[in-house]
mmCIF file of C-alpha atoms in Angstrom:
data_model
loop_
_atom_site.group_PDB
_atom_site.id
_atom_site.type_symbol
_atom_site.label_atom_id
_atom_site.label_comp_id
_atom_site.label_asym_id
_atom_site.label_seq_id
_atom_site.Cartn_x
_atom_site.Cartn_y
_atom_site.Cartn_z
ATOM 1 C CA MET A 467 5.826 2.481 -52.965
ATOM 2 C CA LYS A 468 7.659 5.786 -52.566
ATOM 3 C CA PRO A 469 6.788 8.271 -55.330
ATOM 4 C CA ILE A 470 10.404 9.427 -55.572
ATOM 5 C CA ILE A 471 13.692 7.654 -56.225
ATOM 6 C CA THR A 472 17.271 8.760 -55.583
ATOM 7 C CA ALA A 473 19.906 8.744 -58.295
ATOM 8 C CA SER A 474 21.797 5.909 -56.581
ATOM 9 C CA GLU A 475 18.611 3.847 -56.280
ATOM 10 C CA TYR A 476 17.929 4.401 -59.979
ATOM 11 C CA VAL A 477 21.455 3.247 -60.907
ATOM 12 C CA SER A 478 20.931 0.066 -58.897
ATOM 13 C CA GLU A 479 17.522 -0.651 -60.429
ATOM 14 C CA SER A 480 18.683 0.087 -63.971
ATOM 15 C CA ALA A 481 21.260 -2.689 -63.609
ATOM 16 C CA GLY A 482 18.679 -5.145 -62.300
ATOM 17 C CA ALA A 483 16.233 -7.564 -63.853
ATOM 18 C CA ARG A 484 13.502 -4.931 -64.396
ATOM 19 C CA PRO A 485 15.229 -1.706 -65.446
ATOM 20 C CA PRO A 486 12.880 1.283 -65.438
ATOM 21 C CA VAL A 487 11.872 3.170 -68.542
ATOM 22 C CA LEU A 488 13.466 6.606 -68.170
ATOM 23 C CA LEU A 489 11.724 9.769 -69.406
ATOM 24 C CA ASP A 490 13.299 13.229 -69.705
ATOM 25 C CA ILE A 491 10.643 15.947 -69.206
ATOM 26 C CA ARG A 492 12.802 19.070 -69.260
ATOM 27 C CA TRP A 493 10.568 22.140 -69.542
ATOM 28 C CA GLN A 494 10.429 25.732 -68.373
ATOM 29 C CA LEU A 495 7.403 27.965 -68.102
ATOM 30 C CA GLY A 496 7.710 30.434 -70.970
ATOM 31 C CA GLY A 497 10.577 28.523 -72.607
ATOM 32 C CA PRO A 498 13.107 27.828 -73.939
ATOM 33 C CA HIS A 499 12.122 24.402 -75.284
ATOM 34 C CA GLY A 500 13.706 21.477 -73.467
ATOM 35 C CA ARG A 501 14.672 19.434 -76.527
ATOM 36 C CA PRO A 502 17.969 21.226 -77.275
ATOM 37 C CA ASP A 503 19.111 20.610 -73.697
ATOM 38 C CA TYR A 504 18.144 16.955 -74.046
ATOM 39 C CA ASP A 505 20.093 16.652 -77.295
ATOM 40 C CA ALA A 506 23.128 18.254 -75.656
ATOM 41 C CA GLY A 507 23.187 15.639 -72.915
ATOM 42 C CA HIS A 508 20.747 13.432 -71.014
ATOM 43 C CA LEU A 509 20.786 10.483 -68.679
ATOM 44 C CA PRO A 510 21.732 7.343 -70.619
ATOM 45 C CA GLY A 511 18.676 5.672 -72.087
ATOM 46 C CA ALA A 512 16.302 8.559 -71.405
ATOM 47 C CA VAL A 513 13.605 9.388 -73.964
ATOM 48 C CA PHE A 514 12.473 13.000 -74.303
ATOM 49 C CA VAL A 515 8.793 13.871 -73.789
ATOM 50 C CA ASP A 516 7.464 17.368 -74.512
ATOM 51 C CA LEU A 517 5.193 18.691 -71.787
ATOM 52 C CA ASP A 518 3.409 21.307 -73.886
ATOM 53 C CA THR A 519 2.390 19.002 -76.738
ATOM 54 C CA GLU A 520 2.482 15.488 -75.278
ATOM 55 C CA LEU A 521 1.490 15.933 -71.622
ATOM 56 C CA ALA A 522 -1.149 18.601 -72.258
ATOM 57 C CA GLY A 523 -3.871 19.426 -74.730
ATOM 58 C CA PRO A 524 -4.124 22.708 -76.631
ATOM 59 C CA ALA A 525 -4.580 25.774 -74.437
ATOM 60 C CA GLY A 526 -8.110 27.153 -74.318
ATOM 61 C CA SER A 527 -11.102 27.385 -72.022
ATOM 62 C CA GLY A 528 -9.778 24.406 -70.055
ATOM 63 C CA GLY A 529 -6.617 26.293 -69.115
ATOM 64 C CA ARG A 530 -3.068 26.685 -70.365
ATOM 65 C CA HIS A 531 -2.189 23.009 -69.848
ATOM 66 C CA PRO A 532 -5.435 21.034 -69.989
ATOM 67 C CA LEU A 533 -5.287 17.271 -69.787
ATOM 68 C CA PRO A 534 -4.047 15.643 -72.999
ATOM 69 C CA ASP A 535 -6.161 13.557 -75.305
ATOM 70 C CA LEU A 536 -5.865 10.071 -73.819
ATOM 71 C CA GLU A 537 -5.265 8.357 -77.165
ATOM 72 C CA THR A 538 -2.432 10.774 -77.881
ATOM 73 C CA PHE A 539 -0.970 10.383 -74.400
ATOM 74 C CA GLY A 540 -1.147 6.606 -74.606
ATOM 75 C CA ALA A 541 0.587 6.582 -77.984
ATOM 76 C CA VAL A 542 3.370 8.804 -76.633
ATOM 77 C CA MET A 543 3.910 6.553 -73.630
ATOM 78 C CA ARG A 544 3.991 3.408 -75.777
ATOM 79 C CA ARG A 545 6.476 5.093 -78.144
ATOM 80 C CA THR A 546 8.790 5.738 -75.214
ATOM 81 C CA GLY A 547 8.645 2.075 -74.194
ATOM 82 C CA VAL A 548 6.191 2.334 -71.312
ATOM 83 C CA SER A 549 4.318 -0.882 -70.525
ATOM 84 C CA ARG A 550 1.954 -1.505 -67.657
ATOM 85 C CA ASP A 551 4.315 -3.955 -65.950
ATOM 86 C CA THR A 552 7.481 -1.886 -66.473
ATOM 87 C CA PRO A 553 8.687 0.592 -63.839
ATOM 88 C CA VAL A 554 8.953 4.209 -65.010
ATOM 89 C CA VAL A 555 11.251 6.949 -63.718
ATOM 90 C CA VAL A 556 10.792 10.552 -64.821
ATOM 91 C CA TYR A 557 13.097 13.529 -64.352
ATOM 92 C CA ASP A 558 13.507 17.130 -65.465
ATOM 93 C CA GLY A 559 16.085 19.881 -65.135
ATOM 94 C CA GLY A 560 15.790 19.964 -61.372
ATOM 95 C CA GLN A 561 12.712 22.003 -60.458
ATOM 96 C CA GLY A 562 10.609 18.858 -60.437
ATOM 97 C CA TRP A 563 7.400 20.421 -61.752
ATOM 98 C CA ALA A 564 7.482 18.898 -65.234
ATOM 99 C CA ALA A 565 8.535 15.485 -63.958
ATOM 100 C CA ALA A 566 5.694 15.587 -61.450
ATOM 101 C CA ARG A 567 3.222 16.357 -64.256
ATOM 102 C CA ALA A 568 4.317 13.177 -66.056
ATOM 103 C CA TRP A 569 4.217 11.232 -62.775
ATOM 104 C CA TRP A 570 0.690 12.421 -62.037
ATOM 105 C CA LEU A 571 -0.628 11.694 -65.541
ATOM 106 C CA LEU A 572 0.749 8.164 -65.475
ATOM 107 C CA ARG A 573 -0.666 7.600 -62.007
ATOM 108 C CA TRP A 574 -4.048 9.057 -62.963
ATOM 109 C CA THR A 575 -4.243 6.816 -66.011
ATOM 110 C CA GLY A 576 -3.481 3.684 -64.052
ATOM 111 C CA HIS A 577 0.252 3.020 -64.192
ATOM 112 C CA PRO A 578 1.160 1.274 -60.919
ATOM 113 C CA ASP A 579 4.911 1.958 -60.764
ATOM 114 C CA VAL A 580 6.145 5.464 -61.600
ATOM 115 C CA ARG A 581 8.565 7.631 -59.612
ATOM 116 C CA VAL A 582 10.239 11.019 -59.899
ATOM 117 C CA LEU A 583 14.029 11.245 -59.762
ATOM 118 C CA ASP A 584 14.545 13.355 -56.640
ATOM 119 C CA GLY A 585 16.561 16.454 -57.516
ATOM 120 C CA GLY A 586 16.286 15.837 -61.243
ATOM 121 C CA LEU A 587 19.266 16.218 -63.544
ATOM 122 C CA GLY A 588 21.216 18.039 -60.841
ATOM 123 C CA ALA A 589 21.229 14.910 -58.686
ATOM 124 C CA TRP A 590 22.925 12.857 -61.411
ATOM 125 C CA ALA A 591 26.664 12.348 -60.916
ATOM 126 C CA GLY A 592 27.256 10.030 -63.859
ATOM 127 C CA GLU A 593 28.066 10.661 -67.494
ATOM 128 C CA LEU A 594 25.493 12.151 -69.837
ATOM 129 C CA ASP A 595 24.652 10.731 -73.257
ATOM 130 C CA THR A 596 23.772 12.390 -76.565
ATOM 131 C CA LYS A 597 22.375 9.312 -78.290
ATOM 132 C CA THR A 598 18.632 9.180 -78.905
ATOM 133 C CA PRO A 599 17.412 5.728 -77.860
ATOM 134 C CA GLU A 600 14.859 3.766 -79.852
ATOM 135 C CA PRO A 601 13.011 1.682 -77.263
ATOM 136 C CA ALA A 602 10.758 -1.232 -78.120
ATOM 137 C CA GLU A 603 7.082 -0.266 -78.296
ATOM 138 C CA GLY A 604 5.340 -0.484 -74.939
ATOM 139 C CA ASP A 605 1.819 -1.732 -74.248
ATOM 140 C CA PHE A 606 0.516 0.888 -71.786
ATOM 141 C CA ARG A 607 -3.154 1.794 -72.298
ATOM 142 C CA PRO A 608 -4.323 4.740 -70.178
ATOM 143 C CA VAL A 609 -7.420 4.210 -68.050
ATOM 144 C CA PRO A 610 -8.230 7.451 -66.210
ATOM 145 C CA GLY A 611 -9.470 7.706 -62.650
ATOM 146 C CA ALA A 612 -6.858 5.881 -60.587
ATOM 147 C CA VAL A 613 -6.169 9.025 -58.520
ATOM 148 C CA PRO A 614 -8.600 11.880 -57.751
ATOM 149 C CA LEU A 615 -9.181 14.745 -60.179
ATOM 150 C CA LEU A 616 -11.141 17.954 -59.592
ATOM 151 C CA ASP A 617 -12.967 20.213 -62.011
ATOM 152 C CA ALA A 618 -13.777 23.869 -61.277
ATOM 153 C CA ASP A 619 -16.996 23.078 -59.411
ATOM 154 C CA GLY A 620 -15.268 20.361 -57.410
ATOM 155 C CA ALA A 621 -12.465 22.730 -56.443
ATOM 156 C CA ALA A 622 -14.963 25.354 -55.277
ATOM 157 C CA ALA A 623 -16.841 22.769 -53.221
ATOM 158 C CA LEU A 624 -13.653 21.419 -51.652
ATOM 159 C CA ALA A 625 -12.588 24.932 -50.636
ATOM 160 C CA ASP A 626 -15.738 24.946 -48.482
ATOM 161 C CA SER A 627 -15.836 21.361 -47.251
ATOM 162 C CA GLY A 628 -12.155 20.421 -47.013
ATOM 163 C CA LEU A 629 -8.727 21.874 -47.720
ATOM 164 C CA LEU A 630 -7.869 23.395 -51.094
ATOM 165 C CA LEU A 631 -4.212 24.385 -51.427
ATOM 166 C CA ASP A 632 -2.955 27.003 -53.882
ATOM 167 C CA ALA A 633 0.529 25.948 -54.999
ATOM 168 C CA ARG A 634 1.496 29.218 -56.719
ATOM 169 C CA ALA A 635 3.830 31.837 -55.315
ATOM 170 C CA ALA A 636 2.281 33.829 -52.460
ATOM 171 C CA GLU A 637 2.238 37.104 -54.412
ATOM 172 C CA ARG A 638 0.116 35.534 -57.137
ATOM 173 C CA TYR A 639 -2.198 34.020 -54.521
ATOM 174 C CA ARG A 640 -2.673 37.439 -52.950
ATOM 175 C CA GLY A 641 -3.199 39.055 -56.345
ATOM 176 C CA ASP A 642 -0.270 41.441 -55.939
ATOM 177 C CA VAL A 643 0.963 40.407 -59.392
ATOM 178 C CA GLU A 644 -0.376 38.222 -62.158
ATOM 179 C CA PRO A 645 2.089 37.872 -65.035
ATOM 180 C CA ILE A 646 0.219 35.202 -66.992
ATOM 181 C CA ASP A 647 -3.510 34.884 -66.380
ATOM 182 C CA ARG A 648 -6.432 37.286 -66.866
ATOM 183 C CA VAL A 649 -6.726 38.333 -63.232
ATOM 184 C CA GLY A 650 -4.819 37.863 -59.979
ATOM 185 C CA GLY A 651 -6.041 36.358 -56.735
ATOM 186 C CA HIS A 652 -7.223 32.927 -55.661
ATOM 187 C CA ILE A 653 -10.229 30.647 -55.404
ATOM 188 C CA PRO A 654 -12.249 31.788 -52.369
ATOM 189 C CA GLY A 655 -11.454 29.540 -49.423
ATOM 190 C CA ALA A 656 -8.152 28.263 -50.821
ATOM 191 C CA VAL A 657 -5.072 28.288 -48.591
ATOM 192 C CA SER A 658 -1.710 29.567 -49.838
ATOM 193 C CA ALA A 659 0.914 26.785 -49.986
ATOM 194 C CA PRO A 660 3.720 27.654 -52.433
ATOM 195 C CA THR A 661 5.235 24.588 -54.072
ATOM 196 C CA ALA A 662 8.743 25.997 -53.721
ATOM 197 C CA LEU A 663 8.615 25.386 -49.968
ATOM 198 C CA ASN A 664 8.406 21.611 -50.468
ATOM 199 C CA VAL A 665 12.029 21.297 -51.519
ATOM 200 C CA ALA A 666 15.504 22.161 -50.258
ATOM 201 C CA GLU A 667 17.927 24.449 -52.083
ATOM 202 C CA ASP A 668 19.221 21.520 -54.169
ATOM 203 C CA GLY A 669 15.719 20.776 -55.486
ATOM 204 C CA ARG A 670 15.309 17.582 -53.489
ATOM 205 C CA PHE A 671 12.129 17.091 -51.499
ATOM 206 C CA LEU A 672 12.202 17.800 -47.798
ATOM 207 C CA PRO A 673 12.061 14.715 -45.544
ATOM 208 C CA ALA A 674 8.635 13.148 -45.141
ATOM 209 C CA ASP A 675 8.297 14.272 -41.529
ATOM 210 C CA ALA A 676 9.103 17.880 -42.452
ATOM 211 C CA LEU A 677 6.527 17.807 -45.230
ATOM 212 C CA ALA A 678 3.991 16.225 -42.897
ATOM 213 C CA SER A 679 4.536 19.042 -40.400
ATOM 214 C CA ARG A 680 4.167 21.651 -43.115
ATOM 215 C CA PHE A 681 0.887 20.295 -44.412
ATOM 216 C CA SER A 682 -0.456 19.676 -40.920
ATOM 217 C CA ALA A 683 0.078 23.360 -40.138
ATOM 218 C CA LEU A 684 -1.899 24.199 -43.286
ATOM 219 C CA GLY A 685 -4.839 22.050 -42.181
ATOM 220 C CA ALA A 686 -4.130 18.560 -43.519
ATOM 221 C CA ASP A 687 -5.016 16.514 -40.450
ATOM 222 C CA GLY A 688 -5.353 13.089 -42.048
ATOM 223 C CA ASP A 689 -9.144 13.186 -42.080
ATOM 224 C CA THR A 690 -9.790 16.293 -44.175
ATOM 225 C CA GLU A 691 -10.100 15.852 -47.923
ATOM 226 C CA VAL A 692 -7.270 17.718 -49.678
ATOM 227 C CA GLY A 693 -7.066 19.218 -53.162
ATOM 228 C CA VAL A 694 -4.425 21.263 -54.982
ATOM 229 C CA TYR A 695 -4.356 23.755 -57.819
ATOM 230 C CA CYS A 696 -1.705 26.029 -59.289
ATOM 231 C CA GLY A 697 -1.478 28.141 -62.433
ATOM 232 C CA SER A 698 -2.095 25.471 -65.047
ATOM 233 C CA GLY A 699 -1.824 22.047 -63.403
ATOM 234 C CA VAL A 700 1.966 21.629 -63.511
ATOM 235 C CA SER A 701 3.366 22.808 -60.165
ATOM 236 C CA GLY A 702 0.152 21.551 -58.576
ATOM 237 C CA ALA A 703 1.163 18.008 -59.525
ATOM 238 C CA HIS A 704 4.429 18.614 -57.664
ATOM 239 C CA GLN A 705 2.394 19.576 -54.605
ATOM 240 C CA VAL A 706 0.310 16.396 -54.910
ATOM 241 C CA LEU A 707 3.579 14.472 -55.008
ATOM 242 C CA ALA A 708 4.849 16.253 -51.881
ATOM 243 C CA LEU A 709 1.582 15.479 -50.114
ATOM 244 C CA GLU A 710 1.936 11.800 -51.030
ATOM 245 C CA ILE A 711 5.432 11.749 -49.545
ATOM 246 C CA ALA A 712 3.883 13.221 -46.403
ATOM 247 C CA GLY A 713 1.207 10.521 -46.314
ATOM 248 C CA HIS A 714 -1.761 12.371 -47.843
ATOM 249 C CA ARG A 715 -3.764 11.452 -50.923
ATOM 250 C CA ALA A 716 -4.713 14.684 -52.670
ATOM 251 C CA ALA A 717 -6.811 15.557 -55.704
ATOM 252 C CA LEU A 718 -5.499 17.811 -58.477
ATOM 253 C CA TYR A 719 -7.571 20.550 -60.074
ATOM 254 C CA ALA A 720 -5.899 20.200 -63.467
ATOM 255 C CA GLY A 721 -7.432 23.299 -65.067
ATOM 256 C CA SER A 722 -6.214 25.351 -62.102
ATOM 257 C CA TRP A 723 -6.132 29.155 -62.005
ATOM 258 C CA SER A 724 -5.745 29.506 -65.777
ATOM 259 C CA GLU A 725 -9.131 27.839 -66.239
ATOM 260 C CA TRP A 726 -10.811 29.358 -63.184
ATOM 261 C CA SER A 727 -9.811 32.937 -63.947
ATOM 262 C CA SER A 728 -10.794 32.712 -67.619
ATOM 263 C CA ASP A 729 -14.474 32.569 -66.601
ATOM 264 C CA GLU A 730 -15.559 36.011 -65.415
ATOM 265 C CA SER A 731 -18.555 34.507 -63.602
ATOM 266 C CA ARG A 732 -16.343 32.722 -61.070
ATOM 267 C CA PRO A 733 -15.531 34.597 -57.842
ATOM 268 C CA VAL A 734 -12.008 35.756 -57.070
ATOM 269 C CA ALA A 735 -10.527 36.478 -53.630
ATOM 270 C CA THR A 736 -7.474 38.658 -53.066
ATOM 271 C CA GLY A 737 -5.173 39.358 -50.176
ATOM 272 C CA PRO A 738 -3.470 36.971 -47.720
ATOM 273 C CA ASP A 739 -6.648 35.439 -46.264
ATOM 274 C CA PRO A 740 -8.528 32.545 -47.878
ATOM 275 C CA ARG A 741 -11.692 34.633 -48.221
#
């Protein structure tokens, strides 16, 4: 199954026998909160989910967006109408990062049928709605481990034995600037692969063959184990999604740079080279 869905495909499926549950994950790093935008107009039937409080745990030693408590996450998904046998479509304001975080969490916890609306809200040509739906309670129970997850030690090991991609902007990878975390730079051995280069100007993903060429040039040869990290596990999920489109199964280091850099004992590399 493709991990993305076009707006026209969603319209067709929503009129069919198994309409997808639709989740609105509008979010921006540093704000403003996405709920006012949702209230002002959202895709018909969409339920709002807050990334900071419902798709992540409290910030701390595990990073700025650590994995959420599974009981809490499961309750949120059931509240929105998610069941194990019901398709799910997630979207955001267009960047795709927040939607990909929801996609990855549902995949990691065992949901078999979840896709990101390619291009997000900007790809929608229909009317918007201001009504807040009240879906029937779903039955989804998260069971983690369906897709690979890395911790800090696993990310360090993969940087040596396989391919670890850094999904942040190149200037943060190099350590030229670091506007958020304690220190700039990257995990030694990681390869710079900014998430922004996975999409076209309209926010839609590049074609699968273009993505495959990009990741092949970075070292993903089909045999090498691949992992991804970013600042706090949000844009990294978008990179995992892009890799899946390209035919690669990649692990996510969810704690990412915000966790790695918070521990002064962990090594930091700077400059354009992996080491």
